[in-house]
mmCIF file of C-alpha atoms in Angstrom:
data_model
loop_
_atom_site.group_PDB
_atom_site.id
_atom_site.type_symbol
_atom_site.label_atom_id
_atom_site.label_comp_id
_atom_site.label_asym_id
_atom_site.label_seq_id
_atom_site.Cartn_x
_atom_site.Cartn_y
_atom_site.Cartn_z
ATOM 1 C CA PRO A 1 0.000 0.000 0.000
ATOM 2 C CA PHE A 2 0.988 3.599 -0.565
ATOM 3 C CA ALA A 3 2.297 5.574 2.404
ATOM 4 C CA ILE A 4 3.811 8.978 3.018
ATOM 5 C CA ILE A 5 6.779 8.783 5.390
ATOM 6 C CA GLY A 6 9.009 11.582 6.678
ATOM 7 C CA GLU A 7 6.659 14.410 5.718
ATOM 8 C CA LEU A 8 7.101 16.199 9.048
ATOM 9 C CA ALA A 9 10.860 16.428 8.503
ATOM 10 C CA ALA A 10 10.226 17.825 5.016
ATOM 11 C CA LEU A 11 7.876 20.456 6.441
ATOM 12 C CA ASP A 12 9.856 21.645 9.472
ATOM 13 C CA ALA A 13 13.443 20.657 8.512
ATOM 14 C CA LEU A 14 13.910 18.839 11.830
ATOM 15 C CA PRO A 15 15.116 15.235 12.127
ATOM 16 C CA ARG A 16 12.613 12.475 11.315
ATOM 17 C CA SER A 17 10.417 11.531 14.257
ATOM 18 C CA ALA A 18 9.892 7.896 13.205
ATOM 19 C CA SER A 19 11.467 4.966 11.408
ATOM 20 C CA VAL A 20 9.895 2.348 9.181
ATOM 21 C CA ILE A 21 10.222 -1.415 9.046
ATOM 22 C CA THR A 22 8.365 -3.132 6.222
ATOM 23 C CA LEU A 23 6.832 -6.588 6.382
ATOM 24 C CA GLU A 24 7.250 -7.215 2.669
ATOM 25 C CA GLN A 25 9.367 -6.107 -0.285
ATOM 26 C CA SER A 26 8.874 -2.360 -0.680
ATOM 27 C CA GLU A 27 9.914 0.475 -2.942
ATOM 28 C CA PHE A 28 10.600 3.989 -1.705
ATOM 29 C CA LEU A 29 10.856 7.327 -3.431
ATOM 30 C CA ARG A 30 13.085 9.807 -1.584
ATOM 31 C CA ILE A 31 12.180 13.445 -2.136
ATOM 32 C CA PRO A 32 14.411 16.067 -0.496
ATOM 33 C CA GLY A 33 12.507 18.466 1.790
ATOM 34 C CA PRO A 34 12.923 21.594 -0.377
ATOM 35 C CA SER A 35 11.764 19.733 -3.499
ATOM 36 C CA PHE A 36 8.783 18.342 -1.604
ATOM 37 C CA LEU A 37 7.738 21.816 -0.439
ATOM 38 C CA GLU A 38 8.196 23.228 -3.938
ATOM 39 C CA ALA A 39 5.970 20.476 -5.377
ATOM 40 C CA ALA A 40 3.300 21.160 -2.722
ATOM 41 C CA ARG A 41 3.313 24.861 -3.615
ATOM 42 C CA ALA A 42 3.136 24.154 -7.354
ATOM 43 C CA LYS A 43 0.435 21.474 -7.114
ATOM 44 C CA PRO A 44 -2.389 22.403 -4.707
ATOM 45 C CA GLU A 45 -3.848 18.885 -5.019
ATOM 46 C CA LEU A 46 -0.622 17.526 -3.501
ATOM 47 C CA ALA A 47 -0.966 19.993 -0.616
ATOM 48 C CA VAL A 48 -4.557 18.792 -0.027
ATOM 49 C CA ILE A 49 -3.379 15.143 0.051
ATOM 50 C CA LEU A 50 -0.682 16.120 2.542
ATOM 51 C CA VAL A 51 -3.118 18.017 4.783
ATOM 52 C CA ARG A 52 -5.522 15.038 4.780
ATOM 53 C CA HIS A 53 -2.635 12.710 5.605
ATOM 54 C CA LEU A 54 -1.493 14.928 8.489
ATOM 55 C CA SER A 55 -5.089 15.092 9.719
ATOM 56 C CA GLU A 56 -5.221 11.259 9.819
ATOM 57 C CA ILE A 57 -1.950 11.173 11.755
ATOM 58 C CA LEU A 58 -3.202 13.749 14.247
ATOM 59 C CA ARG A 59 -6.519 11.952 14.752
ATOM 60 C CA GLY A 60 -4.666 8.662 15.299
ATOM 61 C CA ALA A 61 -2.327 10.277 17.825
ATOM 62 C CA ASN A 62 -5.302 11.820 19.623
ATOM 63 C CA GLU A 63 -7.033 8.441 19.792
ATOM 64 C CA ARG A 64 -3.893 6.751 21.165
ATOM 65 C CA LEU A 65 -3.560 9.474 23.822
ATOM 66 C CA ARG A 66 -7.230 9.092 24.697
ATOM 67 C CA THR A 67 -6.802 5.328 25.000
ATOM 68 C CA ILE A 68 -3.754 5.655 27.244
ATOM 69 C CA SER A 69 -5.244 8.322 29.478
ATOM 70 C CA MET A 70 -8.800 7.010 29.838
ATOM 71 C CA TYR A 71 -8.479 3.241 30.102
ATOM 72 C CA GLU A 72 -6.754 0.670 32.268
ATOM 73 C CA ALA A 73 -4.703 -2.074 30.595
ATOM 74 C CA ASP A 74 -7.801 -4.076 29.580
ATOM 75 C CA GLY A 75 -9.417 -1.169 27.767
ATOM 76 C CA GLN A 76 -6.115 -0.179 26.209
ATOM 77 C CA ALA A 77 -5.655 -3.723 24.890
ATOM 78 C CA VAL A 78 -9.158 -3.819 23.338
ATOM 79 C CA ARG A 79 -8.774 -0.383 21.764
ATOM 80 C CA GLY A 80 -5.244 -1.193 20.561
ATOM 81 C CA LEU A 81 -6.488 -4.365 18.876
ATOM 82 C CA PHE A 82 -9.411 -2.505 17.297
ATOM 83 C CA LEU A 83 -7.323 0.419 16.058
ATOM 84 C CA PHE A 84 -4.322 -1.514 14.760
ATOM 85 C CA SER A 85 -5.817 -4.686 13.259
ATOM 86 C CA GLN A 86 -5.757 -4.714 9.471
ATOM 87 C CA HIS A 87 -9.310 -5.962 8.923
ATOM 88 C CA ARG A 88 -12.617 -5.620 10.780
ATOM 89 C CA GLU A 89 -15.759 -7.577 10.062
ATOM 90 C CA GLU A 90 -18.767 -6.142 11.839
ATOM 91 C CA ARG A 91 -21.428 -8.715 12.634
ATOM 92 C CA THR A 92 -24.760 -8.333 14.383
ATOM 93 C CA THR A 93 -23.425 -8.653 17.940
ATOM 94 C CA GLU A 94 -19.642 -8.738 17.553
ATOM 95 C CA VAL A 95 -16.660 -7.389 15.669
ATOM 96 C CA VAL A 96 -14.133 -9.858 14.239
ATOM 97 C CA LEU A 97 -10.577 -8.572 13.866
ATOM 98 C CA THR A 98 -7.957 -10.197 11.652
ATOM 99 C CA GLY A 99 -4.477 -9.096 10.710
ATOM 100 C CA CYS A 100 -4.027 -8.338 14.405
ATOM 101 C CA PRO A 101 -0.826 -6.790 15.712
ATOM 102 C CA ARG A 102 1.363 -9.014 17.863
ATOM 103 C CA ILE A 103 1.028 -8.565 21.618
ATOM 104 C CA VAL A 104 4.499 -7.030 21.813
ATOM 105 C CA GLN A 105 3.511 -4.503 19.119
ATOM 106 C CA ILE A 106 0.386 -3.484 21.059
ATOM 107 C CA ALA A 107 2.537 -3.071 24.174
ATOM 108 C CA GLN A 108 5.012 -0.880 22.291
ATOM 109 C CA MET A 109 2.222 1.276 20.846
ATOM 110 C CA LEU A 110 0.652 1.726 24.269
ATOM 111 C CA GLY A 111 3.926 2.203 26.136
ATOM 112 C CA CYS A 112 3.596 -0.782 28.446
ATOM 113 C CA ARG A 113 5.100 -4.249 28.893
ATOM 114 C CA ARG A 114 4.163 -7.275 26.784
ATOM 115 C CA GLU A 115 3.171 -9.124 29.942
ATOM 116 C CA THR A 116 0.686 -6.365 30.821
ATOM 117 C CA VAL A 117 -1.095 -6.727 27.473
ATOM 118 C CA SER A 118 -0.950 -10.529 27.627
ATOM 119 C CA THR A 119 -2.499 -10.558 31.094
ATOM 120 C CA ALA A 120 -5.159 -8.041 30.064
ATOM 121 C CA ILE A 121 -6.148 -10.158 27.051
ATOM 122 C CA ALA A 122 -6.336 -13.309 29.207
ATOM 123 C CA GLU A 123 -8.579 -11.492 31.721
ATOM 124 C CA LEU A 124 -10.769 -10.153 28.912
ATOM 125 C CA GLU A 125 -11.201 -13.705 27.596
ATOM 126 C CA LYS A 126 -12.180 -14.937 31.060
ATOM 127 C CA GLY A 127 -14.718 -12.109 31.345
ATOM 128 C CA ASN A 128 -16.228 -12.957 27.926
ATOM 129 C CA TYR A 129 -15.212 -9.623 26.409
ATOM 130 C CA LEU A 130 -13.289 -11.277 23.600
ATOM 131 C CA LYS A 131 -12.276 -14.587 22.060
ATOM 132 C CA THR A 132 -8.908 -15.225 20.423
ATOM 133 C CA VAL A 133 -7.560 -17.621 17.840
ATOM 134 C CA ARG A 134 -3.812 -17.917 18.327
ATOM 135 C CA ALA A 135 -0.851 -19.312 16.452
ATOM 136 C CA GLY A 136 1.968 -19.368 18.994
ATOM 137 C CA ASN A 137 2.400 -15.817 20.269
ATOM 138 C CA SER A 138 0.427 -14.316 17.391
ATOM 139 C CA LEU A 139 -3.239 -13.424 17.473
ATOM 140 C CA GLN A 140 -4.704 -14.717 14.222
ATOM 141 C CA GLN A 141 -8.213 -13.511 14.990
ATOM 142 C CA VAL A 142 -9.892 -11.643 17.829
ATOM 143 C CA THR A 143 -13.655 -11.512 18.232
ATOM 144 C CA LEU A 144 -14.843 -8.584 20.326
ATOM 145 C CA THR A 145 -18.188 -9.273 21.952
ATOM 146 C CA LYS A 146 -21.050 -6.798 22.229
ATOM 147 C CA LYS A 147 -20.026 -6.359 25.871
ATOM 148 C CA ALA A 148 -16.467 -5.266 24.885
ATOM 149 C CA VAL A 149 -17.619 -2.949 22.110
ATOM 150 C CA ASN A 150 -20.129 -1.165 24.324
ATOM 151 C CA LYS A 151 -17.666 -0.820 27.227
ATOM 152 C CA TYR A 152 -14.370 -0.005 25.514
ATOM 153 C CA LEU A 153 -15.036 1.357 22.045
ATOM 154 C CA LYS A 154 -17.240 4.360 22.773
ATOM 155 C CA GLY A 155 -16.674 6.924 20.065
ATOM 156 C CA LEU A 156 -14.891 4.429 17.814
ATOM 157 C CA HIS A 157 -17.791 2.122 17.070
ATOM 158 C CA PRO A 158 -21.532 2.637 17.319
ATOM 159 C CA PRO A 159 -22.831 0.770 20.379
ATOM 160 C CA PHE A 160 -24.860 -2.366 19.815
ATOM 161 C CA PRO A 161 -28.488 -2.150 20.909
#
């Protein structure tokens, strides 16, 4: 998939704030900051794409901050799974997530230990908030129950009746 990386450094001339690791063979196009800015000035449609992209980044950062500040480890784990899984299938009384991040990735995104996320997921399973299908340490599929959606995903997902 297409992604814009390093745009903040091009805009403010400060060092990059992130790095990238790809999961598959990838191609990159490096555009020096001044050339990038010149192209954005010359092509307003490029500037609009950039503004939309930055808006997505800001909304994502806001949601991660909200998750960290408003929820204990269990809620953070549910929201992390929901936000960072690649696919969501919404059913009548549940949401099925596939392409789930690894537990260690969720922990890194939330700024906590892997064990904290692992324990939270185990407790959520015991409380019937979610069901997991695992392959070793990977979550192949996570099914969030109506109970989990209504408790932890307010504002991200319409509540089930």
